[in-house]
Amino acid sequence: MFCCWYITAREAFEDPTLERHFKGHKDAVTCADFNPNRKQLASVSVDKSLMIWNLAPKARAFRYVGHQDVVTGVQFSPSGNLVATSSKDRTVRLWTPSMKGESTVFKAHTATVRSVAFSHDGQRLVTASDDKSVKVWSVHRQCFIYSLNQHTNWVRCARFSPDGRLIASCGDDRTVRLWDTSTKHCINCFTDYRESATFVGFNSSGTCIASSGADSTLKIWDLRTNKLIQHYQVHSAGINSFSFHPSNNYLISGSSDSTVKILDLLEGRLIYTLHGHKGAVITVAFSRAGDLFASGGADGQVLMWRTNFDTKSYQDILRQHSRRSSPDPPPHVTDIHPRGPHLHRPQPTAIQVCSVSPNVIYKYVLLSYSRGQTHPLEVLSGHPSSLDSTLRHIVQQLDILTQTVSVLEERLTLTEDKLKECLLNQSQLLKDVLSSEERQRTESEETDGSPVHFT
């Protein structure tokens, strides 16, 4: 039993609760991830093992051994049928989470591999390494595809965007880089860190990335405007990991200060601090549904929590927000033209409210949805309900169109890749045929007794 559990609440939400704790690792837990389709949780450790925990009561856990050094990263594939791990032994392994525990080894890095992640279609892997490179791999062909090489120091983390068109990476060169997967070029570089950038990730809509640092800061960037829109400094030591809630409304972070912090991104402030790990919290992760989250740390434990604080819908939160006598500004993460960055410290500070005319708000709502925004900017509560209803209907239709276009673009990209592969195969086949004909012609000339004349 734990005698040191306590929760500091900053908001009138229902408190998160500790559901279970898993003991089995013999050393620090370095990474954890939930299975998207089954009740399973994967964790890896300094003890060189991968553990698959079944969440059903009294269900058996599985330990997989194969790596020769510390296992640094783990992630389930989107289908849940595969598990990828990265290690200090310079390899990546692709496991089938079954009784046999078979795995395939990927080798191309020349130093410690710090992280591994699947693309959202499950076709590719992206890895980050101390060899200063980010590498992309084919899951189907089980081979290395290409490398991204502009980091000047160890790369700590790399992740695909939800549509697979971008990769975000960060590392000890104090930069966060954004890469275009079609051109393989670095299209943006954020350099605001005083120390190493430790972790990076996209929100579920792909409109924002967050990055954390050894300097204990966490920053959120809007990729549509390339501006810093939120800046938190709520931990007293370096942040090792974070995870967006699927709704994009919350974010959890784990730190070397032994705490897990829960941030409300709509309100722009800290709402919970969870104490319990003895030593650094190295990894945190939400489940795909957001109802659970896990934390793992230097104490070798994996703790599983029930979220609870997301029970209120986004619409309910906005309605409460509009009824306040002095409401805060609209949520930063969904604001199409963000104000200057706000530094959020443990003590809440006053935030200025910018007044915007109704016509401008109406234009921004339409513009934001034409760019694929997830949540409506519900700042029209003071206007007639008919206009509210009309705008909501327009926004829903635009959202559907945006999703449809996104699916079509993804399919076109896959088709283009397949066509390129076919053309390459045909070219190689033609070369083989010509080479074969040339060889046959040469052999025929060598066996012919008549002299060969050259003109």
XYZ file of C-alpha atoms in Angstrom:
455
model
C 0.000 0.000 0.000
C 1.080 3.546 -0.637
C 1.066 6.030 2.200
C 2.029 9.094 0.195
C -0.833 9.452 -2.303
C -2.390 12.850 -2.437
C -3.901 15.045 -5.143
C -3.752 18.800 -5.339
C -6.837 20.017 -7.207
C -7.031 23.439 -8.793
C -10.456 23.157 -10.372
C -13.875 21.704 -9.525
C -13.500 18.595 -11.677
C -13.943 15.018 -10.499
C -10.578 13.798 -9.267
C -8.584 11.197 -11.201
C -8.345 7.913 -9.309
C -5.607 5.283 -9.121
C -7.050 2.116 -10.676
C -4.124 -0.316 -10.540
C -0.389 -0.549 -10.145
C 1.757 -3.079 -11.985
C 4.916 -4.562 -10.512
C 7.179 -6.759 -12.611
C 10.003 -4.647 -13.953
C 13.306 -4.961 -12.118
C 14.462 -1.420 -12.898
C 13.183 1.989 -14.047
C 10.238 2.070 -16.471
C 11.207 4.158 -19.507
C 8.065 4.154 -21.681
C 4.448 2.925 -21.737
C 1.603 2.723 -24.269
C -1.998 1.446 -24.360
C -3.238 -1.022 -26.974
C -5.812 0.813 -29.162
C -8.162 -2.161 -29.535
C -7.570 -4.464 -26.582
C -7.367 -4.064 -22.841
C -3.589 -4.142 -22.714
C -0.797 -1.849 -21.572
C 2.814 -2.184 -22.749
C 5.829 -0.963 -20.796
C 9.601 -1.176 -21.281
C 12.440 -0.772 -18.874
C 16.103 -0.371 -18.063
C 15.909 -4.118 -17.236
C 15.967 -4.748 -21.059
C 12.453 -6.246 -21.132
C 9.076 -5.512 -22.699
C 6.018 -6.240 -20.535
C 2.463 -6.594 -21.846
C -0.041 -6.147 -19.015
C -3.601 -7.408 -19.526
C -6.020 -5.010 -17.862
C -8.660 -7.621 -17.122
C -8.629 -8.608 -13.422
C -6.234 -11.467 -12.582
C -5.157 -11.750 -16.239
C -1.651 -12.927 -16.990
C 1.146 -10.522 -17.936
C 3.769 -11.366 -20.561
C 7.464 -10.561 -20.474
C 9.424 -10.411 -23.759
C 13.217 -10.484 -23.802
C 15.419 -9.863 -26.831
C 17.099 -6.480 -26.560
C 20.689 -6.510 -25.313
C 20.511 -3.166 -23.495
C 18.065 -0.648 -21.975
C 14.731 -0.490 -23.853
C 13.921 3.192 -24.357
C 10.620 3.355 -26.272
C 7.473 1.349 -26.992
C 4.312 1.826 -29.053
C 1.445 -0.369 -30.245
C 0.550 -0.251 -33.934
C -2.814 1.412 -34.762
C -4.330 -2.056 -35.301
C -2.937 -3.275 -31.978
C -1.436 -6.383 -33.601
C 2.205 -5.270 -33.389
C 4.445 -3.612 -30.805
C 7.554 -1.609 -31.719
C 10.412 -1.046 -29.269
C 13.670 0.924 -29.403
C 16.818 0.315 -27.415
C 20.282 1.428 -26.417
C 21.530 -1.669 -28.281
C 21.069 0.435 -31.473
C 18.185 -1.672 -32.761
C 14.430 -1.448 -33.219
C 12.295 -4.552 -32.733
C 8.828 -5.319 -34.070
C 7.030 -7.790 -31.799
C 3.933 -9.930 -32.214
C 2.337 -9.738 -28.744
C 1.491 -13.435 -28.527
C 2.578 -16.382 -26.392
C 5.650 -16.961 -28.585
C 6.763 -13.326 -28.457
C 8.480 -13.407 -31.853
C 10.229 -10.251 -33.044
C 11.941 -8.828 -36.113
C 15.098 -6.743 -35.685
C 15.631 -3.460 -37.588
C 19.224 -2.235 -37.848
C 20.450 1.039 -39.364
C 21.248 3.362 -36.449
C 24.835 3.576 -35.239
C 24.043 4.664 -31.658
C 21.297 4.432 -28.995
C 17.753 4.603 -30.400
C 15.774 6.894 -28.076
C 12.208 6.616 -29.401
C 10.002 4.721 -31.837
C 6.528 5.549 -33.166
C 4.113 4.286 -35.824
C 2.505 6.440 -38.499
C -1.276 6.601 -38.096
C -1.829 4.207 -41.017
C 0.559 1.700 -39.428
C 2.712 1.482 -42.567
C 5.816 3.271 -41.289
C 7.944 3.720 -38.184
C 9.947 6.784 -37.179
C 12.911 6.554 -34.799
C 15.201 9.066 -33.083
C 18.783 8.303 -32.143
C 21.993 9.480 -30.520
C 23.594 9.196 -33.975
C 21.900 12.609 -34.586
C 19.471 11.185 -37.138
C 15.749 10.571 -37.502
C 15.015 7.446 -39.552
C 11.855 6.219 -41.281
C 11.174 2.493 -41.805
C 8.680 0.418 -43.786
C 6.676 -1.919 -41.535
C 5.450 -4.109 -44.413
C 8.849 -4.519 -46.081
C 10.633 -4.427 -42.714
C 13.419 -2.205 -43.984
C 14.970 1.246 -43.587
C 13.629 3.855 -46.082
C 15.323 7.204 -45.451
C 17.086 9.383 -42.896
C 16.660 13.013 -41.762
C 19.998 14.477 -40.715
C 19.971 18.169 -39.716
C 20.116 17.745 -35.936
C 23.562 18.546 -34.538
C 23.305 16.492 -31.340
C 21.427 13.505 -29.923
C 17.787 13.258 -31.065
C 15.508 12.414 -28.145
C 12.100 11.943 -29.754
C 10.333 11.856 -33.149
C 6.638 11.544 -34.038
C 4.444 11.468 -37.178
C 1.587 13.932 -37.614
C -1.902 12.342 -37.748
C -2.016 12.638 -41.571
C 1.542 11.321 -41.961
C 2.712 14.358 -43.943
C 4.940 15.774 -41.188
C 7.454 14.514 -38.652
C 8.340 16.459 -35.502
C 11.647 15.779 -33.739
C 13.605 17.257 -30.856
C 16.918 16.753 -29.135
C 19.994 17.858 -27.268
C 20.787 20.556 -29.853
C 17.919 22.471 -28.122
C 15.782 22.525 -31.270
C 12.398 21.209 -32.294
C 12.325 20.456 -36.009
C 9.423 19.938 -38.372
C 9.999 17.782 -41.477
C 8.015 17.326 -44.700
C 7.851 13.564 -45.369
C 7.366 14.024 -49.126
C 10.385 16.287 -49.735
C 12.456 15.049 -46.734
C 13.261 18.705 -45.965
C 13.213 20.489 -42.607
C 10.471 23.098 -43.048
C 10.636 24.716 -39.604
C 12.927 24.871 -36.594
C 11.947 26.159 -33.146
C 14.956 27.172 -31.032
C 13.533 28.549 -27.784
C 15.047 26.055 -25.335
C 17.852 26.826 -22.881
C 18.548 23.095 -22.424
C 17.747 19.823 -24.225
C 14.322 19.390 -25.798
C 13.220 16.041 -24.342
C 9.871 15.100 -25.920
C 7.611 16.157 -28.777
C 4.109 15.257 -29.945
C 1.176 16.323 -32.141
C -2.343 16.909 -30.875
C -4.996 14.614 -32.391
C -6.070 17.147 -35.036
C -2.493 17.812 -36.169
C -2.875 21.585 -35.821
C -0.443 21.896 -32.912
C 2.719 20.348 -31.544
C 3.903 20.397 -27.966
C 7.483 20.042 -26.813
C 9.046 19.690 -23.383
C 12.483 20.506 -22.077
C 15.091 19.638 -19.486
C 14.583 23.257 -18.358
C 11.145 22.148 -16.963
C 9.144 24.047 -19.590
C 6.369 22.809 -21.857
C 5.439 24.753 -24.990
C 2.615 24.438 -27.500
C 2.972 25.749 -31.065
C 0.228 26.430 -33.616
C 1.440 24.968 -36.923
C -0.969 27.130 -38.951
C 0.700 30.319 -37.766
C 4.056 28.910 -36.561
C 3.597 30.779 -33.280
C 4.050 29.804 -29.666
C 0.528 29.861 -28.184
C 1.001 28.357 -24.718
C 3.987 28.155 -22.390
C 3.869 26.311 -19.068
C 6.441 26.115 -16.296
C 4.650 24.107 -13.628
C 7.325 21.487 -12.867
C 10.403 22.061 -10.707
C 12.641 19.730 -12.761
C 12.981 18.499 -16.336
C 9.929 17.100 -18.135
C 10.533 13.597 -19.510
C 7.245 12.854 -21.256
C 3.744 14.181 -21.947
C 0.542 13.059 -23.639
C -2.410 14.911 -25.210
C -5.909 13.812 -24.250
C -7.770 12.675 -27.418
C -10.129 15.661 -27.061
C -7.103 18.018 -27.138
C -8.564 19.698 -24.037
C -6.055 18.282 -21.535
C -2.406 17.290 -21.348
C -0.513 15.208 -18.788
C 3.219 15.524 -18.142
C 5.740 13.505 -16.141
C 8.847 15.038 -14.593
C 12.020 14.309 -12.688
C 10.395 16.221 -9.788
C 8.469 12.930 -9.107
C 5.072 14.348 -10.087
C 2.491 13.983 -12.830
C 0.804 17.275 -13.758
C -2.539 17.636 -15.529
C -3.091 20.798 -17.573
C -6.406 22.176 -18.810
C -5.503 23.561 -22.234
C -8.825 25.380 -22.630
C -8.366 27.345 -19.450
C -4.601 27.477 -19.899
C -3.666 26.345 -16.411
C -2.613 23.534 -14.098
C -5.554 21.645 -12.564
C -4.003 18.606 -10.825
C -0.704 17.434 -9.382
C -0.398 13.688 -8.747
C 2.153 12.413 -6.220
C 3.005 8.758 -5.768
C 6.082 7.724 -7.732
C 9.240 7.447 -5.676
C 11.694 9.151 -7.966
C 11.477 10.583 -11.459
C 8.349 10.062 -13.570
C 9.823 9.023 -16.917
C 6.739 8.245 -19.007
C 3.040 9.155 -19.173
C 0.415 8.123 -21.733
C -3.339 8.480 -22.264
C -5.319 5.552 -23.584
C -6.747 6.054 -27.087
C -10.208 6.702 -25.608
C -8.804 9.058 -22.978
C -10.610 7.372 -20.084
C -7.350 6.019 -18.641
C -3.765 7.171 -18.380
C -0.573 5.493 -17.231
C 2.623 6.674 -15.600
C 5.940 4.902 -15.123
C 9.095 5.897 -13.359
C 12.432 5.284 -11.740
C 10.745 3.232 -8.985
C 10.052 0.465 -11.542
C 6.274 0.780 -11.172
C 3.567 1.329 -13.783
C 0.533 3.115 -12.376
C -2.819 3.201 -14.173
C -5.278 6.010 -13.447
C -8.898 6.614 -14.386
C -9.189 10.071 -15.927
C -12.591 11.240 -14.511
C -11.834 14.951 -15.073
C -13.023 14.799 -18.713
C -16.582 13.795 -17.798
C -17.908 17.227 -18.742
C -18.302 17.692 -22.467
C -16.543 20.473 -24.307
C -19.890 22.179 -25.000
C -20.740 22.177 -21.267
C -17.395 23.767 -20.440
C -17.979 26.501 -23.021
C -21.490 27.192 -21.708
C -20.090 27.593 -18.189
C -17.375 29.792 -19.607
C -19.888 32.116 -21.318
C -21.946 32.573 -18.131
C -19.051 33.982 -16.114
C -19.139 37.654 -15.248
C -15.532 38.077 -16.397
C -14.742 35.150 -18.695
C -11.224 34.188 -19.712
C -10.258 34.581 -23.373
C -11.196 31.791 -25.804
C -9.038 28.638 -25.674
C -5.566 29.360 -27.040
C -5.134 25.977 -28.724
C -8.123 26.591 -31.001
C -7.592 30.292 -31.647
C -6.773 30.867 -35.324
C -4.895 34.089 -34.588
C -3.297 33.521 -31.158
C -2.308 36.352 -28.925
C 1.205 36.652 -27.558
C 2.455 33.621 -25.594
C 1.387 33.380 -21.960
C 3.790 32.020 -19.340
C 1.729 29.816 -17.020
C 3.318 29.252 -13.620
C 1.858 27.364 -10.630
C 0.214 30.566 -9.325
C -2.661 31.664 -11.593
C -2.073 35.065 -13.148
C -4.456 37.523 -14.688
C -5.031 37.219 -18.438
C -6.084 40.099 -20.608
C -9.303 39.767 -22.572
C -9.254 41.049 -26.133
C -12.572 42.313 -27.477
C -13.414 41.261 -31.043
C -16.303 42.459 -33.179
C -19.045 39.919 -34.112
C -18.223 40.133 -37.825
C -14.566 39.356 -37.222
C -15.467 36.412 -34.963
C -17.810 35.034 -37.636
C -15.046 35.213 -40.260
C -12.560 33.519 -37.929
C -14.970 30.656 -37.217
C -15.362 29.960 -40.929
C -11.638 30.406 -41.620
C -10.633 28.093 -38.779
C -12.879 25.309 -40.019
C -11.699 25.676 -43.584
C -8.240 24.884 -42.154
C -9.333 21.713 -40.387
C -9.942 22.982 -36.839
C -11.483 20.470 -34.470
C -13.528 22.568 -32.032
C -15.815 25.500 -32.752
C -14.863 28.882 -31.357
C -17.966 29.158 -29.237
C -17.587 32.855 -28.416
C -20.934 33.852 -29.864
C -22.965 33.183 -26.731
C -24.125 36.789 -26.567
C -25.732 36.705 -30.045
C -29.174 35.463 -31.127
C -29.686 31.690 -30.919
C -30.672 31.498 -34.605
C -27.242 32.796 -35.648
C -25.668 30.372 -33.181
C -27.572 27.460 -34.703
C -26.757 28.488 -38.275
C -23.060 28.873 -37.537
C -22.966 25.529 -35.750
C -24.557 23.831 -38.773
C -22.069 25.490 -41.157
C -19.188 24.497 -38.924
C -20.350 20.846 -38.818
C -20.629 20.705 -42.604
C -17.168 22.245 -43.033
C -15.753 19.768 -40.553
C -17.171 16.856 -42.574
C -15.743 18.314 -45.793
C -12.347 18.783 -44.168
C -12.266 15.180 -42.976
C -13.314 13.942 -46.417
C -10.561 15.946 -48.127
C -8.038 14.616 -45.602
C -9.026 11.005 -46.378
C -8.833 11.637 -50.137
C -5.404 13.260 -49.808
C -4.144 10.289 -47.812
C -5.442 7.837 -50.423
C -3.880 9.855 -53.247
C -0.546 9.831 -51.419
C -0.710 6.045 -50.995
C -1.641 5.604 -54.664
C 1.266 7.808 -55.709
C 3.664 5.756 -53.592
C 2.394 2.523 -55.124
C 2.727 3.897 -58.662
C 6.299 4.958 -57.959
C 7.054 1.480 -56.637
C 5.505 -0.116 -59.758
C 7.543 2.127 -62.052
C 10.727 1.251 -60.204
C 9.909 -2.460 -60.467
C 9.178 -2.155 -64.193
C 12.416 -0.259 -64.743
C 14.380 -2.919 -62.896
C 12.605 -5.685 -64.837
C 13.431 -3.991 -68.139
C 17.080 -3.692 -67.113
C 17.132 -7.385 -66.206
C 15.598 -8.356 -69.581
C 18.076 -6.223 -71.527
C 20.954 -7.612 -69.486
C 19.755 -11.148 -70.132
C 19.478 -10.517 -73.896
C 22.949 -8.986 -73.965
C 24.355 -11.977 -72.122
C 22.694 -14.408 -74.535
C 24.014 -12.443 -77.545
C 27.547 -12.549 -76.124
C 27.340 -16.282 -75.480
C 26.032 -16.848 -79.033
C 28.953 -14.926 -80.531
C 31.451 -16.861 -78.431
C 30.105 -20.241 -79.601
C 29.916 -19.242 -83.285
C 32.989 -20.501 -85.163
C 32.856 -17.871 -87.879
C 34.948 -14.742 -87.464
C 33.293 -11.572 -86.236
C 33.626 -8.583 -88.554
C 33.547 -5.003 -87.332
C 32.649 -2.199 -89.682
